[in-house]
Amino acid sequence: MELTGNCIKFVKQSVIRSIMNPLFSIITVTYNAEATLPPTIKSVENQCCKLYEFILIDGASKDNTVAIAEKSAIDNKTIISEPDKGLYDAMNKGLGIASGDYVIFLNAGDSFHSPDTLEKIAEAIMDNDYPGIVYGQTDIVDSERKYIGPRHLTAPEILTLDSFKHGMVVCHQAFVALRKLTDNFDTSLRFSADYEWCIRCLQRSQRNYYVNETIIDYLSEGLTTANHTSSLLERFKIMSHYYGFFPTLFRHFGFLKRYLARKR
């Protein structure tokens, strides 16, 4: 791959930082993901900014998931394969060993949008004195990596705690959080612990920076998609807790209109 000037700059910085903590901890959680993991691995391998560690937390897969990760060309990687108590327990394991300044959760099947995605995020971080959250837009793709459309919720140019009372306006994979602001996911939540985790991160963040780019390609299938109704009910409880029951109930009438318009 031909390196741009900025890419060369980040390659040099990766050498300087090699004895220090990486800038990013990219955490991928898998279970029997041999069909969906390769595009994720490839998108990490192709990043011209190498200031990252890659952490794969696997739930004792019975297919070739672990072998695919082990054969990857990613140098700085950690692979753990053992039984877990579910998706969010596995994500907590990843957080527990992450040594980067920022964490990115990149699910199997999801990928960085382009080879310079991490470069653009790194520039935003370094040029803006390490904001609490760096975020961008998300595109939806199918299993063949074909573009389906933009995510139904658009990330706002100005992100605050109140932004999330309207739903998960930033896709979790496109939500890059300063590690010291984070703590564990609430494993009592089955489907929407990522949404609740983002809210807690926003409570602690003093500054959030918007990268005006699509930074993540999101696979249209997943745990939450397959359990849509249960996820919505759980998310309603989370919204009620953080933003009040009656305001949340009132806003859901607007959500219903938005959903029906999308279906049409």
PDB file of C-alpha atoms in Angstrom, residues 126-232:
ATOM      1  CA  MET A 126      -3.829  15.014  18.779  1.00  0.00           C
ATOM      2  CA  ASP A 127      -5.018  18.294  17.288  1.00  0.00           C
ATOM      3  CA  ASN A 128      -7.722  18.760  19.937  1.00  0.00           C
ATOM      4  CA  ASP A 129      -5.870  17.860  23.135  1.00  0.00           C
ATOM      5  CA  TYR A 130      -7.341  14.419  23.705  1.00  0.00           C
ATOM      6  CA  PRO A 131     -11.116  14.939  23.936  1.00  0.00           C
ATOM      7  CA  GLY A 132     -13.236  12.508  25.952  1.00  0.00           C
ATOM      8  CA  ILE A 133     -15.166  11.169  22.960  1.00  0.00           C
ATOM      9  CA  VAL A 134     -14.290  11.188  19.262  1.00  0.00           C
ATOM     10  CA  TYR A 135     -17.064  10.029  16.956  1.00  0.00           C
ATOM     11  CA  GLY A 136     -18.284   9.959  13.374  1.00  0.00           C
ATOM     12  CA  GLN A 137     -20.876   8.561  10.995  1.00  0.00           C
ATOM     13  CA  THR A 138     -21.767   4.955  10.171  1.00  0.00           C
ATOM     14  CA  ASP A 139     -22.779   3.247   6.929  1.00  0.00           C
ATOM     15  CA  ILE A 140     -24.747  -0.007   6.787  1.00  0.00           C
ATOM     16  CA  VAL A 141     -23.370  -2.825   4.615  1.00  0.00           C
ATOM     17  CA  ASP A 142     -24.518  -6.354   3.829  1.00  0.00           C
ATOM     18  CA  SER A 143     -22.556  -9.583   4.242  1.00  0.00           C
ATOM     19  CA  GLU A 144     -20.908  -9.002   0.862  1.00  0.00           C
ATOM     20  CA  ARG A 145     -19.744  -5.529   2.001  1.00  0.00           C
ATOM     21  CA  LYS A 146     -22.146  -3.811  -0.356  1.00  0.00           C
ATOM     22  CA  TYR A 147     -23.438  -0.434   0.758  1.00  0.00           C
ATOM     23  CA  ILE A 148     -27.075  -0.508   1.921  1.00  0.00           C
ATOM     24  CA  GLY A 149     -27.430   3.043   3.172  1.00  0.00           C
ATOM     25  CA  PRO A 150     -26.558   5.400   6.008  1.00  0.00           C
ATOM     26  CA  ARG A 151     -27.468   4.472   9.562  1.00  0.00           C
ATOM     27  CA  HIS A 152     -31.046   5.548  10.357  1.00  0.00           C
ATOM     28  CA  LEU A 153     -29.789   7.880  13.117  1.00  0.00           C
ATOM     29  CA  THR A 154     -27.280  10.518  12.062  1.00  0.00           C
ATOM     30  CA  ALA A 155     -24.519  11.453  14.469  1.00  0.00           C
ATOM     31  CA  PRO A 156     -24.929  15.125  15.461  1.00  0.00           C
ATOM     32  CA  GLU A 157     -22.189  17.684  14.899  1.00  0.00           C
ATOM     33  CA  ILE A 158     -22.451  18.616  18.577  1.00  0.00           C
ATOM     34  CA  LEU A 159     -22.714  15.644  20.938  1.00  0.00           C
ATOM     35  CA  THR A 160     -23.852  16.046  24.544  1.00  0.00           C
ATOM     36  CA  LEU A 161     -25.335  13.814  27.213  1.00  0.00           C
ATOM     37  CA  ASP A 162     -28.804  14.990  26.167  1.00  0.00           C
ATOM     38  CA  SER A 163     -28.182  13.775  22.604  1.00  0.00           C
ATOM     39  CA  PHE A 164     -28.688  10.177  23.720  1.00  0.00           C
ATOM     40  CA  LYS A 165     -32.156  10.833  25.095  1.00  0.00           C
ATOM     41  CA  HIS A 166     -33.199  10.640  21.428  1.00  0.00           C
ATOM     42  CA  GLY A 167     -31.714   7.157  21.075  1.00  0.00           C
ATOM     43  CA  MET A 168     -28.268   5.853  20.227  1.00  0.00           C
ATOM     44  CA  VAL A 169     -27.470   8.693  17.864  1.00  0.00           C
ATOM     45  CA  VAL A 170     -23.867   7.504  17.517  1.00  0.00           C
ATOM     46  CA  CYS A 171     -23.233   3.876  16.641  1.00  0.00           C
ATOM     47  CA  HIS A 172     -21.220   2.192  19.386  1.00  0.00           C
ATOM     48  CA  GLN A 173     -18.492   1.203  16.936  1.00  0.00           C
ATOM     49  CA  ALA A 174     -18.129   4.843  15.859  1.00  0.00           C
ATOM     50  CA  PHE A 175     -17.935   6.007  19.499  1.00  0.00           C
ATOM     51  CA  VAL A 176     -14.239   6.239  20.404  1.00  0.00           C
ATOM     52  CA  ALA A 177     -13.912   6.736  24.163  1.00  0.00           C
ATOM     53  CA  LEU A 178     -10.984   7.883  26.274  1.00  0.00           C
ATOM     54  CA  ARG A 179     -10.110   4.770  28.282  1.00  0.00           C
ATOM     55  CA  LYS A 180      -9.884   6.542  31.640  1.00  0.00           C
ATOM     56  CA  LEU A 181     -13.517   7.672  31.303  1.00  0.00           C
ATOM     57  CA  THR A 182     -14.807   4.124  30.911  1.00  0.00           C
ATOM     58  CA  ASP A 183     -15.781   1.373  33.280  1.00  0.00           C
ATOM     59  CA  ASN A 184     -17.453  -1.992  32.788  1.00  0.00           C
ATOM     60  CA  PHE A 185     -20.619  -2.714  30.856  1.00  0.00           C
ATOM     61  CA  ASP A 186     -23.675  -3.553  32.941  1.00  0.00           C
ATOM     62  CA  THR A 187     -24.038  -7.286  32.333  1.00  0.00           C
ATOM     63  CA  SER A 188     -27.548  -7.326  33.811  1.00  0.00           C
ATOM     64  CA  LEU A 189     -28.597  -5.748  30.492  1.00  0.00           C
ATOM     65  CA  ARG A 190     -28.915  -8.295  27.689  1.00  0.00           C
ATOM     66  CA  PHE A 191     -29.201  -6.165  24.551  1.00  0.00           C
ATOM     67  CA  SER A 192     -28.531  -2.479  25.234  1.00  0.00           C
ATOM     68  CA  ALA A 193     -25.632  -2.350  27.662  1.00  0.00           C
ATOM     69  CA  ASP A 194     -23.621  -0.572  24.949  1.00  0.00           C
ATOM     70  CA  TYR A 195     -26.186   2.244  24.892  1.00  0.00           C
ATOM     71  CA  GLU A 196     -26.092   2.592  28.684  1.00  0.00           C
ATOM     72  CA  TRP A 197     -22.274   2.465  28.657  1.00  0.00           C
ATOM     73  CA  CYS A 198     -22.110   5.316  26.135  1.00  0.00           C
ATOM     74  CA  ILE A 199     -24.379   7.433  28.350  1.00  0.00           C
ATOM     75  CA  ARG A 200     -22.041   6.925  31.311  1.00  0.00           C
ATOM     76  CA  CYS A 201     -19.058   7.867  29.141  1.00  0.00           C
ATOM     77  CA  LEU A 202     -20.839  11.052  28.076  1.00  0.00           C
ATOM     78  CA  GLN A 203     -21.570  11.901  31.707  1.00  0.00           C
ATOM     79  CA  ARG A 204     -17.820  11.970  32.348  1.00  0.00           C
ATOM     80  CA  SER A 205     -16.637  13.576  29.126  1.00  0.00           C
ATOM     81  CA  GLN A 206     -15.894  17.290  29.177  1.00  0.00           C
ATOM     82  CA  ARG A 207     -15.331  17.596  25.416  1.00  0.00           C
ATOM     83  CA  ASN A 208     -16.498  15.574  22.435  1.00  0.00           C
ATOM     84  CA  TYR A 209     -15.091  15.930  18.922  1.00  0.00           C
ATOM     85  CA  TYR A 210     -16.934  15.183  15.694  1.00  0.00           C
ATOM     86  CA  VAL A 211     -15.023  13.682  12.765  1.00  0.00           C
ATOM     87  CA  ASN A 212     -17.111  14.694   9.762  1.00  0.00           C
ATOM     88  CA  GLU A 213     -16.587  11.374   8.015  1.00  0.00           C
ATOM     89  CA  THR A 214     -18.055   7.912   7.781  1.00  0.00           C
ATOM     90  CA  ILE A 215     -15.686   5.957   9.990  1.00  0.00           C
ATOM     91  CA  ILE A 216     -17.468   2.609  10.395  1.00  0.00           C
ATOM     92  CA  ASP A 217     -19.154   0.128   8.050  1.00  0.00           C
ATOM     93  CA  TYR A 218     -21.728  -1.716  10.147  1.00  0.00           C
ATOM     94  CA  LEU A 219     -22.946  -5.196   9.235  1.00  0.00           C
ATOM     95  CA  SER A 220     -26.741  -5.138   9.105  1.00  0.00           C
ATOM     96  CA  GLU A 221     -27.136  -8.377  11.072  1.00  0.00           C
ATOM     97  CA  GLY A 222     -26.422  -8.773  14.767  1.00  0.00           C
ATOM     98  CA  LEU A 223     -27.607  -9.689  18.256  1.00  0.00           C
ATOM     99  CA  THR A 224     -29.631  -6.521  18.765  1.00  0.00           C
ATOM    100  CA  THR A 225     -31.127  -6.670  15.276  1.00  0.00           C
ATOM    101  CA  ALA A 226     -32.256 -10.245  15.867  1.00  0.00           C
ATOM    102  CA  ASN A 227     -33.872  -9.276  19.194  1.00  0.00           C
ATOM    103  CA  HIS A 228     -35.273  -5.906  18.172  1.00  0.00           C
ATOM    104  CA  THR A 229     -38.366  -5.783  20.410  1.00  0.00           C
ATOM    105  CA  SER A 230     -36.543  -6.916  23.560  1.00  0.00           C
ATOM    106  CA  SER A 231     -33.799  -4.415  22.812  1.00  0.00           C
ATOM    107  CA  LEU A 232     -36.299  -1.560  22.488  1.00  0.00           C
TER     108      LEU A 232
END
